[in-house]
Coordinates of C-alpha atoms in Angstrom, one line a residue:
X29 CA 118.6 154.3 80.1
X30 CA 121.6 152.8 81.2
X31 CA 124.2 154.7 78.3
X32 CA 125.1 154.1 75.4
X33 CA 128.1 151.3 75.0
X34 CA 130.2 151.3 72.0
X35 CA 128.7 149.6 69.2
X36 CA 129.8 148.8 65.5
X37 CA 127.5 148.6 62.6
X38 CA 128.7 147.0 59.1
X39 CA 127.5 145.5 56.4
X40 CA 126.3 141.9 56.9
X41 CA 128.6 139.2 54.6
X42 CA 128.0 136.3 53.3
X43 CA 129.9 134.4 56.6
X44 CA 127.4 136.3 58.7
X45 CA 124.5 134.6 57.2
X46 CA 124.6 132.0 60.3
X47 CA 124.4 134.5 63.1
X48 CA 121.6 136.5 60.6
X49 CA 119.5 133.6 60.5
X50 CA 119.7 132.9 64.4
X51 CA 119.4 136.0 65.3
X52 CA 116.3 136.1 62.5
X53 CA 114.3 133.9 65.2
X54 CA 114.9 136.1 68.0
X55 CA 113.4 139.0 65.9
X56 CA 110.1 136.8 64.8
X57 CA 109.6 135.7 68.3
X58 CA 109.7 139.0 69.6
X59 CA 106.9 140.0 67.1
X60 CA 105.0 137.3 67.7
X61 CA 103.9 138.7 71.3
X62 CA 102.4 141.7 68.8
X63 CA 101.3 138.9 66.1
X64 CA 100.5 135.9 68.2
X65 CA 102.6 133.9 64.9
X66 CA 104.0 130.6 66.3
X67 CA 106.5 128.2 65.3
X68 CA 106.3 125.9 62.6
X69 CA 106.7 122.0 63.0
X70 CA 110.1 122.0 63.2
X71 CA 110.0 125.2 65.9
X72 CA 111.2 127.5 64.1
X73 CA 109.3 130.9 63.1
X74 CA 108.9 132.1 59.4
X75 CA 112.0 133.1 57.4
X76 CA 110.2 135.4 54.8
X77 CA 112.1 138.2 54.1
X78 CA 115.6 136.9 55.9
X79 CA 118.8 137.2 53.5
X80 CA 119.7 133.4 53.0
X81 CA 122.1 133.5 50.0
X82 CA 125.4 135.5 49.5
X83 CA 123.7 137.9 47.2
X84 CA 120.9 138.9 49.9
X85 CA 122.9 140.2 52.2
X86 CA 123.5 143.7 50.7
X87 CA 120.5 144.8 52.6
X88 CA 121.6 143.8 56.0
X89 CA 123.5 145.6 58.5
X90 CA 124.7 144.0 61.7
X91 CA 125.7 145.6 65.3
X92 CA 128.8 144.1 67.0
X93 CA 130.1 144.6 70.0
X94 CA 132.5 142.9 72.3
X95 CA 130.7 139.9 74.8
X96 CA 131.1 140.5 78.2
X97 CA 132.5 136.9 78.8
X98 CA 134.4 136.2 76.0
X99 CA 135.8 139.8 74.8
X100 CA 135.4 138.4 71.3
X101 CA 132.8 140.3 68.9
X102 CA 129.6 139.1 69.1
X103 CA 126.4 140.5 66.9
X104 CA 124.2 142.0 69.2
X105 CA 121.0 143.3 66.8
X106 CA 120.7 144.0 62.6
X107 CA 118.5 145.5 60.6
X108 CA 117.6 144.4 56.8
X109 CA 116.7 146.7 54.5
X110 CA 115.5 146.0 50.6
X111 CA 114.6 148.4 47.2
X112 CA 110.5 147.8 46.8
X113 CA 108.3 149.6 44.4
X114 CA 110.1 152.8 44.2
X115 CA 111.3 153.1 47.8
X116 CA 113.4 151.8 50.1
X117 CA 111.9 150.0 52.9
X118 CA 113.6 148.4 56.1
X119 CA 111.9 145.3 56.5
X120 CA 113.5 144.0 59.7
X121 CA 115.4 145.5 62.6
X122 CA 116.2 143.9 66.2
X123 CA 118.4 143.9 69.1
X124 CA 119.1 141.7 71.7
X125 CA 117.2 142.6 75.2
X126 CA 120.9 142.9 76.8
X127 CA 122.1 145.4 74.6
X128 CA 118.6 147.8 74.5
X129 CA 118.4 151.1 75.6
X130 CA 122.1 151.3 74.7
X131 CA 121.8 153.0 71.5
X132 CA 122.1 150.0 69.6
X133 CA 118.9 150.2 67.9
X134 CA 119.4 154.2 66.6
X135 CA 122.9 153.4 65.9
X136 CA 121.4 150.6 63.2
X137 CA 118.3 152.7 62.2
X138 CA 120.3 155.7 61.5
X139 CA 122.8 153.7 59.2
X140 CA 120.6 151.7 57.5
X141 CA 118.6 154.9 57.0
X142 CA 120.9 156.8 55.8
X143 CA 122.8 154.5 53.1
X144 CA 120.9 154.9 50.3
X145 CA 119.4 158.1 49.2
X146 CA 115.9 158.4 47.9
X147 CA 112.8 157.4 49.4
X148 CA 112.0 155.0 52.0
X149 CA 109.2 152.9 53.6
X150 CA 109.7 151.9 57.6
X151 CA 106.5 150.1 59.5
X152 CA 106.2 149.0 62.5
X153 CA 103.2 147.8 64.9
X154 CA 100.3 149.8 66.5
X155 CA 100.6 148.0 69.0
X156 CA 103.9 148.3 69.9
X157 CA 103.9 151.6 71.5
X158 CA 107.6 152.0 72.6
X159 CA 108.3 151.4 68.5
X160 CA 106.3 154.4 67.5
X161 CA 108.2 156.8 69.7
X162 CA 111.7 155.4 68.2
X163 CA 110.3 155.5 64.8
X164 CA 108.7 159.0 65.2
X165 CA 112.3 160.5 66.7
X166 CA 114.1 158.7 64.0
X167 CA 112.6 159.9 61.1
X168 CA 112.5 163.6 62.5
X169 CA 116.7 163.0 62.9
X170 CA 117.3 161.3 59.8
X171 CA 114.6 162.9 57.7
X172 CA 113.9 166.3 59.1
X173 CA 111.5 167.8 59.7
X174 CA 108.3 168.0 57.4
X175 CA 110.1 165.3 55.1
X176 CA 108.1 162.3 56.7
X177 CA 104.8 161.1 57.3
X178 CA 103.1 158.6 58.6
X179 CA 99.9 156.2 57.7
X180 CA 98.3 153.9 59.4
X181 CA 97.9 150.9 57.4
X182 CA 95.3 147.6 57.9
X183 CA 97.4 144.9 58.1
X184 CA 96.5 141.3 56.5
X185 CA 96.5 139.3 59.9
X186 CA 96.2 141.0 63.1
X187 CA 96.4 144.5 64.0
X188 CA 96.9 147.7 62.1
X189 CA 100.5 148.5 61.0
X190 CA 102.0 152.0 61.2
X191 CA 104.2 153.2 58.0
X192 CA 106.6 156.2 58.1
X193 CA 107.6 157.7 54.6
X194 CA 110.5 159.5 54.3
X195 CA 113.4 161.0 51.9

């Protein structure tokens, strides 16, 4: 682990919505080594649950922290987070390779995780290993103990999903 470098998590607004959406393909082509999705005609990966209007980005939190090059602040991961069917579920979360194992990714989780009270729904991929372990450490520091638990879930195409529940 090479430390954790100061980061800043806010709310996502409605000028971030560029960044979001570019940063959006880095997420779906990471997932798509896990998925085997590809690009669509015009080579970009599929946009489904991305915030695209003002009003959708009340869900999204974004990471910033200075560039090495520039000094200026540059996004470096976000996570996206919506109300569904009783809970709360965080539909999206990703950080640039550069800035992993920095505490980015925490630093986002616990945020988003801790924002809204009440219930909430987080999955992630069997086959992504290294996500259990974050997820599983994660809910046990923003849940506590005994207030989680996790499912494994068939997803629609491709391998099983894992789901945490927490409150």
């Amino acid at each position: 682990m090479s430390g954790v470098a100061a980061v800043d998590v806010r709310p996502a607004t409605a000028g971030d919505l560029p960044a979001l959406a570019w940063l959006w393909q880095c997420f779906r082509h990471d997932l798509a080594a896990l998925t085997g999705a590809l690009p669509y005609a015009d080579g970009r990966y599929q946009t489904a649950g991305m915030p695209t209007a003002p009003q959708d980005v009340h869900g999204a939190v974004l990471a910033w922290r200075p560039h090495p090059r520039t000094g200026r602040d540059a996004p470096v991961g976000f996570a996206v987070a919506e109300a569904s069917s009783g809970a709360h579920e965080l539909t999206a979360l990703w950080v640039a390779v550069g800035a992993r194992r920095d505490g980015v990714g925490r630093a986002l989780a616990v945020t988003v995780l801790r924002s809204r009270p009440g219930p909430w729904r987080v999955g992630f991929q069997h086959a992504n290993a290294g996500a259990g372990t974050f997820w599983r450490t994660v809910a046990g520091e923003v849940f506590g103990p005994g207030r989680w638990r996790e499912e494994r879930v068939p997803a629609p195409h491709g391998p099983d999903d894992h789901l945490l529940l927490g409150r």
